[in-house]
Coordinates of C-alpha atoms in Angstrom, one line a residue:
X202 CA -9.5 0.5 -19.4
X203 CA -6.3 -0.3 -21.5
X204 CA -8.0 -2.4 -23.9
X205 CA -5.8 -1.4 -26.6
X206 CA -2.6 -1.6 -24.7
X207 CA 0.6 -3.9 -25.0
X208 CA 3.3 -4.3 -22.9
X209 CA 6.4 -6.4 -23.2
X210 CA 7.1 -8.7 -20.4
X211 CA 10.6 -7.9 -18.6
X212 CA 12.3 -8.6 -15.1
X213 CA 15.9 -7.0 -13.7
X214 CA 17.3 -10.1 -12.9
X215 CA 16.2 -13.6 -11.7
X216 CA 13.3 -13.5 -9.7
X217 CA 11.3 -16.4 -7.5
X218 CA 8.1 -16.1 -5.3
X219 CA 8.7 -15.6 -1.7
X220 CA 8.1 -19.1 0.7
X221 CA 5.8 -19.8 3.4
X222 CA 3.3 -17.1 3.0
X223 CA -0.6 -16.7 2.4
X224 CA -2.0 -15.2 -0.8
X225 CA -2.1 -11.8 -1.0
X226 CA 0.3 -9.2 0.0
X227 CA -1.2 -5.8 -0.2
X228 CA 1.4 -3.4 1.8
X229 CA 5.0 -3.4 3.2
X230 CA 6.8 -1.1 5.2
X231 CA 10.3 -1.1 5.1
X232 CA 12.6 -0.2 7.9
X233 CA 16.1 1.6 7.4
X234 CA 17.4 -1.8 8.3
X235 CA 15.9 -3.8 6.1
X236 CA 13.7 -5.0 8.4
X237 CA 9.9 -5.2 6.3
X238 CA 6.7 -5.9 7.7
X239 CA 3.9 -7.0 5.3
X240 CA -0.2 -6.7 5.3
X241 CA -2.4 -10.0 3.9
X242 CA -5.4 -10.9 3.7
X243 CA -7.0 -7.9 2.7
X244 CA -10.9 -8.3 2.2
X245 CA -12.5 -4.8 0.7
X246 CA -16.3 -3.4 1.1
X247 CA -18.4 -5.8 -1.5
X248 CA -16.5 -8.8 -2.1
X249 CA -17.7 -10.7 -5.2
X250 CA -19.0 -14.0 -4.5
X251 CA -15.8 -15.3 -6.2
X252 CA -13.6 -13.7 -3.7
X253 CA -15.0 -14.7 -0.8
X254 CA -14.9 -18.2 -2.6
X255 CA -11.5 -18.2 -3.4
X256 CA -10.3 -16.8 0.2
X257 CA -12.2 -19.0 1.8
X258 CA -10.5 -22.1 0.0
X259 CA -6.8 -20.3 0.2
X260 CA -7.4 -19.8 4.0
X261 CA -6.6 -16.2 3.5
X262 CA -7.3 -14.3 6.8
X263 CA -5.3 -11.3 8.4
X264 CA -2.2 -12.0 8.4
X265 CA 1.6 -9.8 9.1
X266 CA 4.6 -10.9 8.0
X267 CA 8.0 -10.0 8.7
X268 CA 10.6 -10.0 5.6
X269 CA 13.8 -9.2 6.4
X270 CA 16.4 -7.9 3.4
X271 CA 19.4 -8.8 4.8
X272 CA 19.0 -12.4 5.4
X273 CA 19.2 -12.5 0.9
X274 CA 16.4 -15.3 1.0
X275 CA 12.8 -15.3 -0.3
X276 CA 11.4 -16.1 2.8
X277 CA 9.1 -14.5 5.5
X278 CA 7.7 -15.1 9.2
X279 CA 4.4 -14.9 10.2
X280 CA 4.4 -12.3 13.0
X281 CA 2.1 -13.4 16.1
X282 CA -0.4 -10.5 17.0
X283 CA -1.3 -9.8 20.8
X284 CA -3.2 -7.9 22.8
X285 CA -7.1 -5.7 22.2
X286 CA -6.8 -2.3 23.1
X287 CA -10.0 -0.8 22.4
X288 CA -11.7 -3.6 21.4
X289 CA -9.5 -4.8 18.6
X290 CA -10.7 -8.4 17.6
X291 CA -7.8 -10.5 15.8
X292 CA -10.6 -12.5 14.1
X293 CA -12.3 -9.7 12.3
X294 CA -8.8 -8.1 11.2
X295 CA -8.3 -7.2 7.8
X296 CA -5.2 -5.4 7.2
X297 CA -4.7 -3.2 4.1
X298 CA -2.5 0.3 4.0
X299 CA 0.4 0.2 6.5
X300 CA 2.9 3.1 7.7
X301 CA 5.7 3.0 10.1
X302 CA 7.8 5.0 12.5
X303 CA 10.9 5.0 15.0
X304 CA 10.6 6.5 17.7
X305 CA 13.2 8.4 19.8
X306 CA 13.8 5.3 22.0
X307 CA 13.9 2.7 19.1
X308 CA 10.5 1.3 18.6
X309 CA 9.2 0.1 15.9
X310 CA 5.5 1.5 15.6
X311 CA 3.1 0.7 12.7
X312 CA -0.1 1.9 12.2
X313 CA -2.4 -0.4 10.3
X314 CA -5.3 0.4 8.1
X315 CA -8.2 -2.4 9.3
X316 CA -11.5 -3.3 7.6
X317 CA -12.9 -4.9 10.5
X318 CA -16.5 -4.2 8.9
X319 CA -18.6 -3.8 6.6
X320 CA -18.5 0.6 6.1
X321 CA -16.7 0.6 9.5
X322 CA -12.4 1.2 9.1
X323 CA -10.0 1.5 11.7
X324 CA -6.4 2.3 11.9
X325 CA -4.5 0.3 14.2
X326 CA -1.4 0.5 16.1
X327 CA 1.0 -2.0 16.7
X328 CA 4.4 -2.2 18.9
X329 CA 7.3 -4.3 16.8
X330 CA 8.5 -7.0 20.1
X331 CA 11.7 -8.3 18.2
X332 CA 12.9 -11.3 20.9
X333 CA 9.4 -13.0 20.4
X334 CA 8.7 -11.7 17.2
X335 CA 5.4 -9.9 17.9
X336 CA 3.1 -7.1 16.9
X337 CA 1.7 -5.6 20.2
X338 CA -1.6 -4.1 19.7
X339 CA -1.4 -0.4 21.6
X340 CA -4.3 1.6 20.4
X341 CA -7.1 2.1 17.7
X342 CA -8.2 5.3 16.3
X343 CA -12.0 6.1 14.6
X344 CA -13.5 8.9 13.5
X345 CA -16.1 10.0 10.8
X346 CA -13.9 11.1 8.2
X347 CA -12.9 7.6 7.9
X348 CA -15.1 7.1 4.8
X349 CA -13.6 3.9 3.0
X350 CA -9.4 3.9 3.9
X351 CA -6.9 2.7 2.0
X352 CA -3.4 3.8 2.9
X353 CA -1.7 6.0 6.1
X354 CA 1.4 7.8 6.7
X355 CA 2.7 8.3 9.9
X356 CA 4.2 11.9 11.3
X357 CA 5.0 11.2 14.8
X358 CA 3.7 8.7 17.3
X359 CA 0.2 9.7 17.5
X360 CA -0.5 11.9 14.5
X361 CA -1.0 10.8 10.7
X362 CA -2.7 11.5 7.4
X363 CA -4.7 8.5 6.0
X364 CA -6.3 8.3 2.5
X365 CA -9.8 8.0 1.5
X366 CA -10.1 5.8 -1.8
X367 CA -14.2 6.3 -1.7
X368 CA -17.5 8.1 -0.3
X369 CA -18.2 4.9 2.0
X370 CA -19.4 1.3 1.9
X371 CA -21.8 2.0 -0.7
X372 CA -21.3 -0.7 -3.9
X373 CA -22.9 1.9 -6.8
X374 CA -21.1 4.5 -5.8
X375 CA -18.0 3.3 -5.8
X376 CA -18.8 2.3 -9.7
X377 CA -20.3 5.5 -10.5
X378 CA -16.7 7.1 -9.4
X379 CA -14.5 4.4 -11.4
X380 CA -16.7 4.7 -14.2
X381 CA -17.1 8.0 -14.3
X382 CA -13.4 9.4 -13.1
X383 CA -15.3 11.3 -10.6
X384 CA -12.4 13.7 -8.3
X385 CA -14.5 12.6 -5.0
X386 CA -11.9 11.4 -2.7
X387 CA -9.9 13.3 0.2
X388 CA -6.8 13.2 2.4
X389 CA -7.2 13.6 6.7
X390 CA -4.7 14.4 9.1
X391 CA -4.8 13.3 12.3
X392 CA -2.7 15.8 15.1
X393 CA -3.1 13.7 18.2
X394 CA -6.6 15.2 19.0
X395 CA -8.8 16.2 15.8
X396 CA -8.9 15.3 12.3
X397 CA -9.3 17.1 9.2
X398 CA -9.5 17.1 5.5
X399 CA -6.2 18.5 4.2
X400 CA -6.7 17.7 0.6
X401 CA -9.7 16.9 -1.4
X402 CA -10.8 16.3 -5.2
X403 CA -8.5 13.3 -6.0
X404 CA -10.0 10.2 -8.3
X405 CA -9.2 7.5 -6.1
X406 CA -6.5 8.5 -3.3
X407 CA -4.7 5.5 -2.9
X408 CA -1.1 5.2 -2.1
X409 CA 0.8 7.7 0.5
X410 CA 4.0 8.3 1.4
X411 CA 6.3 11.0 2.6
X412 CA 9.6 12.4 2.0
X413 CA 12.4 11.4 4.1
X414 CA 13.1 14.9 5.2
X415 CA 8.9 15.2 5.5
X416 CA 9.2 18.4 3.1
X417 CA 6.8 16.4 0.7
X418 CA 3.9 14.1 0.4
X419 CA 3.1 11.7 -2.3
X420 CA -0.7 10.6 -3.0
X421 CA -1.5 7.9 -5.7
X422 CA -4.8 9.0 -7.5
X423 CA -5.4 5.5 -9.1
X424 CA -8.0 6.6 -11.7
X425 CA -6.6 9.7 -13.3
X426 CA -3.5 7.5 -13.9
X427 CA -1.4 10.1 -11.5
X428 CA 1.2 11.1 -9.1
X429 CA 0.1 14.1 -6.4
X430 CA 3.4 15.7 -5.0
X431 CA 2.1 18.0 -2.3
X432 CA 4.1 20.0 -0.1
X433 CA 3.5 20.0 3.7
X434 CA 3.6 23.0 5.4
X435 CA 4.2 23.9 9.0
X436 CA 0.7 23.4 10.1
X437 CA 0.2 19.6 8.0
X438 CA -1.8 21.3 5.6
X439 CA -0.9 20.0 2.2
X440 CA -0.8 21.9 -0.8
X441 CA -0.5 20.9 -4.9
X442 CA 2.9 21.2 -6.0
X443 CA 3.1 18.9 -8.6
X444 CA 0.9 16.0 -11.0
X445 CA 2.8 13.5 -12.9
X446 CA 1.3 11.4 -15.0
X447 CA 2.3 7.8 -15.3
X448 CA -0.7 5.8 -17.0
X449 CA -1.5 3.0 -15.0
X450 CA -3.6 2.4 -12.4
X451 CA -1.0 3.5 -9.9
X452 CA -1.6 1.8 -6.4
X453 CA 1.0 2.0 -3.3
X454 CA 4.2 4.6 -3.3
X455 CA 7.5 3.4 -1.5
X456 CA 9.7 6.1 -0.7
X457 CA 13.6 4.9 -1.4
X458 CA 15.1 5.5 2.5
X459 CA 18.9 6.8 0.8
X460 CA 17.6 8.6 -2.5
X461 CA 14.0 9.9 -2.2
X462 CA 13.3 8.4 -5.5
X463 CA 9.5 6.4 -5.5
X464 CA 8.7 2.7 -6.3
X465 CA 5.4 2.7 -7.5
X466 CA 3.6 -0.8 -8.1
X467 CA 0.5 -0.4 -10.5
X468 CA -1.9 -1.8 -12.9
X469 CA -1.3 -1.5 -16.5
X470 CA -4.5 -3.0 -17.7
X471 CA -7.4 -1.9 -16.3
X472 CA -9.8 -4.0 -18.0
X473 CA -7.9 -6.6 -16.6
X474 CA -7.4 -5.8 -12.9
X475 CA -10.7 -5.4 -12.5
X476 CA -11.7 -9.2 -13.5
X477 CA -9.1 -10.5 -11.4
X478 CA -10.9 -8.4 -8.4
X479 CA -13.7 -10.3 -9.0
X480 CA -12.7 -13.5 -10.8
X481 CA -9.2 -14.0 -8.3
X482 CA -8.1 -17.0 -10.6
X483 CA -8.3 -14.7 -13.8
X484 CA -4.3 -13.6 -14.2
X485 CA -3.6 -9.8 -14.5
X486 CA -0.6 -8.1 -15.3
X487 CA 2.0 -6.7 -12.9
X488 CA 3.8 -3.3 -13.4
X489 CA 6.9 -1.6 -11.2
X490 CA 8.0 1.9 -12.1
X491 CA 10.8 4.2 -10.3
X492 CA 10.2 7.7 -10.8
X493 CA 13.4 9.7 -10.0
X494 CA 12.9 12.8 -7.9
X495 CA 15.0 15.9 -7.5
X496 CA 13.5 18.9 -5.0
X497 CA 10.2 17.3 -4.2
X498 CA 9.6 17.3 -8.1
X499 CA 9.0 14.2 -10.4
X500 CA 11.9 14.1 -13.0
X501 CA 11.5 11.0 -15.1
X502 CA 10.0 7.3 -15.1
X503 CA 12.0 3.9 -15.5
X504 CA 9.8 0.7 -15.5
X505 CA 12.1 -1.9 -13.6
X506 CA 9.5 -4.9 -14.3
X507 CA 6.6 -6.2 -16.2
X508 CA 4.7 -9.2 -15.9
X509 CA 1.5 -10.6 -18.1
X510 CA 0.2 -12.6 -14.7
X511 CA 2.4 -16.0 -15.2
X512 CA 4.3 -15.2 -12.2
X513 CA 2.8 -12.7 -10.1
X514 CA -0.6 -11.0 -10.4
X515 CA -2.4 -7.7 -9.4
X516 CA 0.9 -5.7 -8.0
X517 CA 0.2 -3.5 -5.6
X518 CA 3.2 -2.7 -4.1
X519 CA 7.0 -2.7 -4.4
X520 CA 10.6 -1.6 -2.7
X521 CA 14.0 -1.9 -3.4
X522 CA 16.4 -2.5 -0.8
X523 CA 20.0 -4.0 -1.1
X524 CA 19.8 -4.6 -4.4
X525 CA 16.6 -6.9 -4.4
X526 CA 13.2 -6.1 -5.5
X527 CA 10.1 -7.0 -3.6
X528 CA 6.5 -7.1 -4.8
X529 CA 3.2 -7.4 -3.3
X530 CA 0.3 -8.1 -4.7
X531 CA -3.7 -8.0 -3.4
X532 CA -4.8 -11.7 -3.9
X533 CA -1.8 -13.6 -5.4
X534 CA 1.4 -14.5 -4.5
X535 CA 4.6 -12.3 -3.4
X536 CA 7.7 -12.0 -5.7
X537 CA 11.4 -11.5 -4.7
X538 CA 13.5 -10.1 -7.9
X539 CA 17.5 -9.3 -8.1
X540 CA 17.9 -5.7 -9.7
X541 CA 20.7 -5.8 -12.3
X542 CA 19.7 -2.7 -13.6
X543 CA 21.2 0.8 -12.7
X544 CA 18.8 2.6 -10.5

């Protein structure tokens, strides 16, 4: 639980928090064009009485934003959301793991992991309207092996692999697997018409991404302190090609659009994360490594930043794009950093 640990506070260059949005930033997807669309107001299975305090106060609902890299300025829009296929209820949405795609005419598709309620998930699908600045809800997918999401990764228009970060809804359980580092948790693909588990006996799956070619995918396994590298074969089945250790209680993977290197945004102290989740006010620290790649394979880490919780806490997430840094975080505020460093 890192009691023991010490890190030394660093950033690569002057950073600031980003304007005009809610608490909380758990996700981002990043376009080739700099074009980044953000999840908030995440609300997980069992929120303390503290949380749900705290959100409450901070009007934090579900929220998407829309950062744009190329505009240089720590600013975001609030992106309206319309339209209910399949019942989707703006009210009840809680956005958490996001993926996107292009498709072969131009639009911008993301699929939305929702924790609508209580031991029920969804993914949602949303259309990117840029002249009004919308996200057009298209479709909502369910099925049993949803157990308790966390992240997806997009292969096509209709067909993804989604993460499972516990059994289900249940509160003990979920303890008993921290506590215990129990391997419990499972990776699904979805082909358009069934879904199945393609990779199972991970502690925590968390984070997924995939390569740019889509040679490889990358699984965050949050309580064995690891990166999965998996190669995807011709049928979506994935198989173990690689675990890199990077101790820290690794959360979201960002997959660099030009290089294929990772940003990975994690928690160093575990001890620590874990009050804020349930005390929001209490500050944690904020960690953001780049681990280079070469052939699908893991080849070294850099840490680009570290923070004790005076400027940003609880990161979650992070990209690098034009030579800025942007990190998300699951309650707190969002940070915008120059990178002065050579990546």
């Amino acid at each position: 639980m890192g009691y023991h640990l010490h890190f030394n506070e660093h950033y690569p260059g002057k950073c600031e928090q980003v304007k005009d949005m809610s608490l909380g930033s758990e996700h981002l997807y990043t376009f080739k064009d700099g074009l980044t669309f953000i999840t908030s107001g995440l609300a997980v299975q069992n929120l303390s009485t503290h949380t749900k305090e705290y959100m409450v106060k901070h009007n934090i609902v579900g929220r998407m934003y829309l950062f744009d890299f190329n505009n240089n300025k720590a600013k975001v829009e609030e992106l309206s959301i319309v339209g209910s296929n399949g019942g989707f209820n703006l009210k009840l949405f809680r956005p958490h793991g996001i993926g996107g795609w292009l498709d072969k005419s131009g639009r911008k598709l993301l699929f939305v992991v929702n924790h609508e309620e209580q031991g029920v998930d969804y993914i949602e699908k949303f259309e990117f309207i840029p002249e009004s600045k919308q996200l057009k809800h298209i479709k909502r997918y369910r099925d049993d092996t949803m157990l308790l999401l966390n992240d997806v990764q997009p292969t096509s228009e209709d067909s993804f692999y989604f993460t499972n970060y516990g059994t289900g809804p249940g509160l003990f359980m979920m303890k008993v697997q921290i506590l215990c580092q129990m391997a419990w948790n499972t990776v699904v693909y979805f082909d358009g018409n069934d879904y199945r588990v393609v990779l199972d006996g991970m502690a925590m799956s968390n984070g997924i991404a995939m390569s740019n070619d889509g040679r490889y995918v990358y699984i965050a396994t949050t309580i064995s302190h690891e990166i999965l590298v998996t190669e995807r074969k011709p049928n979506n089945d994935l198989v173990r090609k690689q675990v890199y250790p990077v101790y820290s209680f690794v959360d979201n993977i960002i997959v660099d659009s030009k290089t294929d290197n990772l940003y990975i945004a994690g928690h160093p102290i575990g001890h620590k994360i874990f009050l804020h989740l349930d005390k929001p006010d209490y500050r944690a620290p904020s960690q953001v490594l780049m681990l280079y790649v070469k052939d699908g394979n893991i080849t070294k880490t850099r840490e680009l930043f570290y923070d004790d919780g005076d400027l940003i806490t609880g990161s979650t997430v992070a990209t690098v794009f034009n030579s800025k840094l942007l990190i998300g975080t699951i309650i707190d505020t969002t940070v915008l950093c120059d990178v002065n460093v050579p990546l």
